[in-house]
Short mmCIF file of C-alpha atoms and ligand atoms in Angstrom, two decimals:
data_model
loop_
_atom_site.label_atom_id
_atom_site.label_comp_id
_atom_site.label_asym_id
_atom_site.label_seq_id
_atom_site.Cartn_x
_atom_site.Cartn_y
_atom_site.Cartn_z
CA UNK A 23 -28.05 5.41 17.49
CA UNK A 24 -30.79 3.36 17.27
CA UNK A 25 -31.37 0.88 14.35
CA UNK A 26 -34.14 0.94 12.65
CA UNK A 27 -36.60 -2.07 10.83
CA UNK A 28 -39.42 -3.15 9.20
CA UNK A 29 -40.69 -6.27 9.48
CA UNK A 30 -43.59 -8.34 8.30
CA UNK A 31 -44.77 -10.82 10.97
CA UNK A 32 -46.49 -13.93 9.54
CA UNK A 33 -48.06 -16.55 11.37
CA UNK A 34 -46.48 -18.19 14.71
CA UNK A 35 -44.48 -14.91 15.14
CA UNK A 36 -42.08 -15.58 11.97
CA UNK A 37 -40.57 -12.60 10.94
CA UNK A 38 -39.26 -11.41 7.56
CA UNK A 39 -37.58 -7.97 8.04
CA UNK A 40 -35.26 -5.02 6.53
CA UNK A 41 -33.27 -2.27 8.18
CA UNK A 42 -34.82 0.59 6.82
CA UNK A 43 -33.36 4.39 6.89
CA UNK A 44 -36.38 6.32 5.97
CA UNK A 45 -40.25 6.27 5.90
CA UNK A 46 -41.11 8.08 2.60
CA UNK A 47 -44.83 7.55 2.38
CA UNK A 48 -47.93 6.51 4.24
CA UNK A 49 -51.38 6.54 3.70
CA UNK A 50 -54.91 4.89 4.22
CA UNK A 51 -56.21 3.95 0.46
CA UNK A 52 -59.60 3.21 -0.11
CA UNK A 53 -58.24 -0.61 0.21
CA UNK A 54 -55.25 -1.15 2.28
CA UNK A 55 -52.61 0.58 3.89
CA UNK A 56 -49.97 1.64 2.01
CA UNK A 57 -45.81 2.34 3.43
CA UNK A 58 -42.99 2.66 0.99
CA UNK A 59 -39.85 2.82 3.26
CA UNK A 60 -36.03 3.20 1.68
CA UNK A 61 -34.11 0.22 3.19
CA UNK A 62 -30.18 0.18 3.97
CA UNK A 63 -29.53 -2.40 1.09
CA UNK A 64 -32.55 -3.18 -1.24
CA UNK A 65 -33.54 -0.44 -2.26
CA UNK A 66 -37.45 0.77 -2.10
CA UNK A 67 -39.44 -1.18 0.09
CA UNK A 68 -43.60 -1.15 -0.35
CA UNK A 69 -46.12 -2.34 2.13
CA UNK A 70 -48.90 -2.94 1.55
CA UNK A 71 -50.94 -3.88 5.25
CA UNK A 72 -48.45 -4.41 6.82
CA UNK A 73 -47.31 -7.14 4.22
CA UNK A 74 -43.96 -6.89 1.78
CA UNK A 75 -45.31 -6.38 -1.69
CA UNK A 76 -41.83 -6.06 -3.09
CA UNK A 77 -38.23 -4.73 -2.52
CA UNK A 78 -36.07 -3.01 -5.15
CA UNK A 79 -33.47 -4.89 -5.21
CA UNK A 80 -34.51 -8.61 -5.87
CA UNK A 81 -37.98 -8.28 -7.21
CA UNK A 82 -37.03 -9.81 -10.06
CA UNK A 83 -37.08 -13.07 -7.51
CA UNK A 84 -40.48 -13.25 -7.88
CA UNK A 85 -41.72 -11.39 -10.82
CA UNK A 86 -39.59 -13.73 -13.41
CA UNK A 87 -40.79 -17.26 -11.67
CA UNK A 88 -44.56 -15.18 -12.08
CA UNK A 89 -44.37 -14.34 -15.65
CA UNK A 90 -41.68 -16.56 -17.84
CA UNK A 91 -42.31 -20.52 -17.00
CA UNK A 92 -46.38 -19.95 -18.08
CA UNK A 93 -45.35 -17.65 -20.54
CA UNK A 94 -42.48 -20.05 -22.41
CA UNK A 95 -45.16 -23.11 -21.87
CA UNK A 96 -47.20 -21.35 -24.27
CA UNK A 97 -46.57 -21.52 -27.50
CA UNK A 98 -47.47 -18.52 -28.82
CA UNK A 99 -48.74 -16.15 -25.88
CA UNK A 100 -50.38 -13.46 -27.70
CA UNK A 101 -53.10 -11.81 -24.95
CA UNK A 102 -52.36 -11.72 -21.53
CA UNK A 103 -54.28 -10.54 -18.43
CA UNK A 104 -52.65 -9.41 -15.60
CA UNK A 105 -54.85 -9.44 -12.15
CA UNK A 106 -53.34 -6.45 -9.22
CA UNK A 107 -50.07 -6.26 -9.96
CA UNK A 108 -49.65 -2.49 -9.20
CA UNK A 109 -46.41 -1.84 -9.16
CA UNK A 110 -45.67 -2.52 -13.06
CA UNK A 111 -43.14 -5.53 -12.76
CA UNK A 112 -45.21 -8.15 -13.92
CA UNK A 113 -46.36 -5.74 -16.72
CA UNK A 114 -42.94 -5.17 -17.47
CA UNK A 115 -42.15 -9.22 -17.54
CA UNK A 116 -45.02 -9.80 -19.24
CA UNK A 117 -44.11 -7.31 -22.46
CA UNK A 118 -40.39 -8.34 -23.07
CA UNK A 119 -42.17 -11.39 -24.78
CA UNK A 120 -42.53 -10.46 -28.71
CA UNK A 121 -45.76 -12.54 -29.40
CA UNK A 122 -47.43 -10.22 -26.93
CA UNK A 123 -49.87 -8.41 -28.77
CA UNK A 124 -51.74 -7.27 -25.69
CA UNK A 125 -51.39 -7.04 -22.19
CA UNK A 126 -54.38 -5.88 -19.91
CA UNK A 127 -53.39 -5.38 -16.35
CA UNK A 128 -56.47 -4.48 -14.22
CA UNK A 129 -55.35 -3.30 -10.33
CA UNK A 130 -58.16 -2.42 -8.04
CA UNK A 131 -55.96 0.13 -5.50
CA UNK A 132 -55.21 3.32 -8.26
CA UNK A 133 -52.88 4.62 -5.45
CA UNK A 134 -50.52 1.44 -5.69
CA UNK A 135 -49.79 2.73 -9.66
CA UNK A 136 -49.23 6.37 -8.45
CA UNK A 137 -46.67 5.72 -5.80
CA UNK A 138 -44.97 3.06 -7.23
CA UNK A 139 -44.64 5.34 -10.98
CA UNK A 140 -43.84 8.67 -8.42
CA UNK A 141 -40.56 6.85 -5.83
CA UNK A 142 -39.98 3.61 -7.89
CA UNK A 143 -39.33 2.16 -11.56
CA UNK A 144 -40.29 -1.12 -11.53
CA UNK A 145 -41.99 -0.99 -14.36
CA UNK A 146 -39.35 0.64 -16.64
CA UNK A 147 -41.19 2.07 -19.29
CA UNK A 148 -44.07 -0.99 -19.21
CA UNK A 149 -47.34 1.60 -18.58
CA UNK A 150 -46.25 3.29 -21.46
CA UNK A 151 -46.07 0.45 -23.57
CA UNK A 152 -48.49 0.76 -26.47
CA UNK A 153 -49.78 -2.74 -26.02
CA UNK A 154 -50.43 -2.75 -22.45
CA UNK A 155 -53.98 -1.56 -21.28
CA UNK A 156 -53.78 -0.60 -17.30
CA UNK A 157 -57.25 -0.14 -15.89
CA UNK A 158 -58.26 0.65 -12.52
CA UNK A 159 -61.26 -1.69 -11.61
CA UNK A 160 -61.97 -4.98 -9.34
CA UNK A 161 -60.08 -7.94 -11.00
CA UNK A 162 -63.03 -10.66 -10.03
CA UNK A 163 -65.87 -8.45 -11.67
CA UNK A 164 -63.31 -7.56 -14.69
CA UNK A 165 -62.73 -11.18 -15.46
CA UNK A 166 -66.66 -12.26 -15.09
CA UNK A 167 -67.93 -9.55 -17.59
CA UNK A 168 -65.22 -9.08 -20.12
CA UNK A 169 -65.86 -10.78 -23.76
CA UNK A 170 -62.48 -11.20 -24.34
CA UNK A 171 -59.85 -14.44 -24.36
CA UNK A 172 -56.82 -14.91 -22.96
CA UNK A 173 -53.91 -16.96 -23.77
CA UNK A 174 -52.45 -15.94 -20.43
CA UNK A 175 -54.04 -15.24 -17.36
CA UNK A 176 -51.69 -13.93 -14.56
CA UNK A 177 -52.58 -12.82 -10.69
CA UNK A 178 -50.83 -10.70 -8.52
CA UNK A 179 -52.12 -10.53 -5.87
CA UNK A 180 -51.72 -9.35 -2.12
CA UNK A 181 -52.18 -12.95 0.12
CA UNK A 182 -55.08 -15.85 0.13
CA UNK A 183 -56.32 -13.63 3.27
CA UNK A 184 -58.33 -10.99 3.65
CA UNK A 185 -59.24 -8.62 0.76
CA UNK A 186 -57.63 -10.79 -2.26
CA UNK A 187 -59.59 -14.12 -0.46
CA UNK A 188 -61.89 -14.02 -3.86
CA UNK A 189 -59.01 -14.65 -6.14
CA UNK A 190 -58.14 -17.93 -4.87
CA UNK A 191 -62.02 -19.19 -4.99
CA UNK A 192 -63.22 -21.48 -7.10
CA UNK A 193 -65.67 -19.24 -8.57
CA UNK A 194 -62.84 -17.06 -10.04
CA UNK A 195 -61.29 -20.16 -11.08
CA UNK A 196 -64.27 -21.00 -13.36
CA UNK A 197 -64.38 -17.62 -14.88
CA UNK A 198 -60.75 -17.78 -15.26
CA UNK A 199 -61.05 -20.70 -17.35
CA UNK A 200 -63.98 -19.84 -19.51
CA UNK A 201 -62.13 -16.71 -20.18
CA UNK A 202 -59.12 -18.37 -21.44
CA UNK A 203 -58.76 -19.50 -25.06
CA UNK A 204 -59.15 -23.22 -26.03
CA UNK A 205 -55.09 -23.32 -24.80
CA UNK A 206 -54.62 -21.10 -22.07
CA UNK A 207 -52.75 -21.05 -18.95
CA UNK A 208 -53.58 -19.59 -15.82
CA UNK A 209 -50.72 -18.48 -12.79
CA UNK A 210 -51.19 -17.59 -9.17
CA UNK A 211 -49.10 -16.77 -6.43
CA UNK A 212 -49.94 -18.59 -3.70
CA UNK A 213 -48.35 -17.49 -0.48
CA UNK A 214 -45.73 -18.48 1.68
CA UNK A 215 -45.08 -22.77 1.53
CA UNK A 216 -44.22 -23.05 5.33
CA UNK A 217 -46.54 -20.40 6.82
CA UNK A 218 -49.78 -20.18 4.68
CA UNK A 219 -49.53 -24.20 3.68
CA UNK A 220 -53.25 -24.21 4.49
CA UNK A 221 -54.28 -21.99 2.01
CA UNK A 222 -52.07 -23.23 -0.56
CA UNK A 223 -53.79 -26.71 0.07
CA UNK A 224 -57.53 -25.33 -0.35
CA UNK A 225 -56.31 -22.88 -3.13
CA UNK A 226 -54.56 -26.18 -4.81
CA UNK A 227 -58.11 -27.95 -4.45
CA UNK A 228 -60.40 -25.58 -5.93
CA UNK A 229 -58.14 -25.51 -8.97
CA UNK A 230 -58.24 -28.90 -9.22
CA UNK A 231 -61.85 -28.59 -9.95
CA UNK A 232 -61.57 -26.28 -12.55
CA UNK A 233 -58.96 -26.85 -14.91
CA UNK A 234 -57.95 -29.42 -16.84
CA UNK A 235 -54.60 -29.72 -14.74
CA UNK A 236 -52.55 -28.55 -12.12
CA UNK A 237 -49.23 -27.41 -11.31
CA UNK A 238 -47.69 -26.55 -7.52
CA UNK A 239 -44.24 -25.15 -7.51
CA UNK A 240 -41.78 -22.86 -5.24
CA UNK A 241 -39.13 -20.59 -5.74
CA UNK A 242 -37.29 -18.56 -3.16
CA UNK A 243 -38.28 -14.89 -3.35
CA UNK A 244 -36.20 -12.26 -1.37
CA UNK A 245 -38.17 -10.27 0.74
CA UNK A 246 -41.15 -13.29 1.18
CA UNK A 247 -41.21 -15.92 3.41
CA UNK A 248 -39.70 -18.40 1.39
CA UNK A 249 -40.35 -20.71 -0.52
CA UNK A 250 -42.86 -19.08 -1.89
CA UNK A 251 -45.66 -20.66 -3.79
CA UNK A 252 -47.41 -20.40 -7.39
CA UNK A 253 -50.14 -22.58 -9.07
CA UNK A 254 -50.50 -23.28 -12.44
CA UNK A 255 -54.15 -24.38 -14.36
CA UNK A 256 -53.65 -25.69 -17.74
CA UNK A 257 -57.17 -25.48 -20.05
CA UNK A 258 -56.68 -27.81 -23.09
CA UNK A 259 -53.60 -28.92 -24.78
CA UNK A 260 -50.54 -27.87 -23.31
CA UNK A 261 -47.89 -29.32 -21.61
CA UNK A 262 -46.39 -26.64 -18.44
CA UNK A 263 -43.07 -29.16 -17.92
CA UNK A 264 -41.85 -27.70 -21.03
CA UNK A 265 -40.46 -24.27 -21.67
CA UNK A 266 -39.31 -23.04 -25.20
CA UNK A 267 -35.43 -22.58 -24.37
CA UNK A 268 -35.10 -20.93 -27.56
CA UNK A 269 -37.42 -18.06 -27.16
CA UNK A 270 -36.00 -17.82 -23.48
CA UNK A 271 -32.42 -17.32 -24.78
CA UNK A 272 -33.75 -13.41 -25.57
CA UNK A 273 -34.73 -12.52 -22.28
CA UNK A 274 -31.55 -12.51 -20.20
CA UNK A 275 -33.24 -14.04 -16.96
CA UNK A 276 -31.40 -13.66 -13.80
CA UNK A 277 -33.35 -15.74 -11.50
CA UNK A 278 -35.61 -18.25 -13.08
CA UNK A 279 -33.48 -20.95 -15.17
CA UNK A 280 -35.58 -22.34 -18.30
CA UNK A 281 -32.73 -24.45 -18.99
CA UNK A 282 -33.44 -26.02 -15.41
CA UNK A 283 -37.23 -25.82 -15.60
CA UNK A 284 -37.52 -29.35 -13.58
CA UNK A 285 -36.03 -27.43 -10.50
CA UNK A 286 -39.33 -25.31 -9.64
CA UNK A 287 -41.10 -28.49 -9.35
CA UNK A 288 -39.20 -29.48 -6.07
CA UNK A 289 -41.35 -29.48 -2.87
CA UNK A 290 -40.82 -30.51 0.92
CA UNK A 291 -42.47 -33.84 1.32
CA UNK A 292 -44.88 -33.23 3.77
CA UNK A 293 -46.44 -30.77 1.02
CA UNK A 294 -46.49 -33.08 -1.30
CA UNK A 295 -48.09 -35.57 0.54
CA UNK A 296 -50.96 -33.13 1.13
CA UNK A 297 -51.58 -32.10 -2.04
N1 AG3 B 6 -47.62 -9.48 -4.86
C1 AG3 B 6 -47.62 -9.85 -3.50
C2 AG3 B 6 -47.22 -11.22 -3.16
C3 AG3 B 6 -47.62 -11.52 -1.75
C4 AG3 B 6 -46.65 -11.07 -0.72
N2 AG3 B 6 -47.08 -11.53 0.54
C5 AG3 B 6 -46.47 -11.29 1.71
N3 AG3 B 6 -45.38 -10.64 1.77
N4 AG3 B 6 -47.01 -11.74 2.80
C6 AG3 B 6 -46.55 -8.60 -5.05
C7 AG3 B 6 -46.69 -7.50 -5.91
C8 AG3 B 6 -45.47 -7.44 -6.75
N5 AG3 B 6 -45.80 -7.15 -8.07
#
């Protein structure tokens, strides 16, 4: 019988793929296209154009390194915004922290939340939450007109390419940064470190303009091309090589190592050099 697979083709004909058994969903969205396949051994798989937004088993590989080093550099992260992030896992990161008072998640693509709360639970309970606020609305017009401050601003996004382009401009960087209290940190994925090193160089740059500092660092995510990427923007005092071990202790992390917080900072050279 014939073996069947997804797989995501980046640049230069890389692939990143899974043996899949079934196709449970498709559909055009008003934004993207949308597949949620069941793989052989991770689980649920979701697509979204023709990109790997997450699988199952593992996405704690990428929501953990997203949420927990910004939110243990602050000391006392009590709003947080939470840019895409559909499927609830960042959510769900971001609200096992106790000095969350808030979290505001705004994802533009309503149909991401339905499928993922209908043939997934990745969020585990998080949309119910009472102190998360999910709204359905464009992230970069969200963040200009809102009067409110965050001590946390995190986005999820779909790549530097195409639709989510706007997130990584420096325009959204500015109104990141006014939106953030006097000590705020700001978190981005930032795409694969081999395959999109381009736009992690530009996206790197227009940060640099904006905030008071920046931070490049890589973890391996399964079901990405890895290492992956995330940027950090620091506004005021803070200091994002140190992590509260203490508070981390209480969150049982499986994949991200406060203890080791020094080890996300490691880069290949040639990066590093271009940054
Ligand atoms: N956010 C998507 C990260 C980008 C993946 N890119 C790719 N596979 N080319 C993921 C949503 C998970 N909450």
């Amino acid at each position: 019988e014939k073996e069947r697979a997804f797989i995501e083709w980046y640049p230069r004909g890389y692939g990143v793929g899974f043996k899949v058994t079934d196709r449970l969903f498709e559909t055009q969205t008003k934004y993207q296209r949308l597949e949620l396949y069941e793989t052989e051994g991770f689980g649920k798989l979701l697509v979204l154009d023709g990109t790997v937004q997450l699988v199952e088993v593992g996405e704690e590989s990428y929501h953990e390194p997203l949420v927990h080093p910004v939110m243990l550099a602050h000391p006392n992260p009590r709003r947080v915004l939470i840019i895409g992030g559909g499927d609830g896992g960042t959510l769900r990161e971001v609200l096992r922290h106790e000095t969350v008072e808030k979290a505001t998640m705004v994802e533009i693509d309503e149909m991401v939340i339905e499928v993922s709360k209908i043939y997934m639970n990745v969020a585990r309970g998080a949309f119910e939450d009472p102190r998360a606020e999910v709204m359905v609305g464009d992230g970069v017009r969200y963040l200009r007109e809102t009067d409110e401050r965050f001590d946390v601003i995190i986005v999820d996004s779909t790549d530097p390419v195409g639709p989510a382009k706007l997130l990584f401009s420096e325009e959204f960087y500015r109104d990141a940064y006014e939106k953030l209290n006097d000590k705020g940190l700001y978190i981005t994925q930032a795409g694969s470190v081999y395959l999109f090193t381009n736009e992690l160089l530009d996206a790197y740059k227009a940060m640099k303009n904006v905030f008071d500092r920046v931070y490049y660092f890589s973890f391996p995510v399964i079901g990405y091309a890895s290492p992956w990427s995330f940027l950090v923007g620091v506004k005021g005092d803070l200091d994002f090589t140190k992590v509260d071990v203490e508070r981390a202790k209480k969150l049982d992390l499986y994949y991200y190592d406060p203890e080791r917080h020094e080890t996300l900072f490691q880069m290949p050279k040639y990066v590093r050099d271009l940054l």
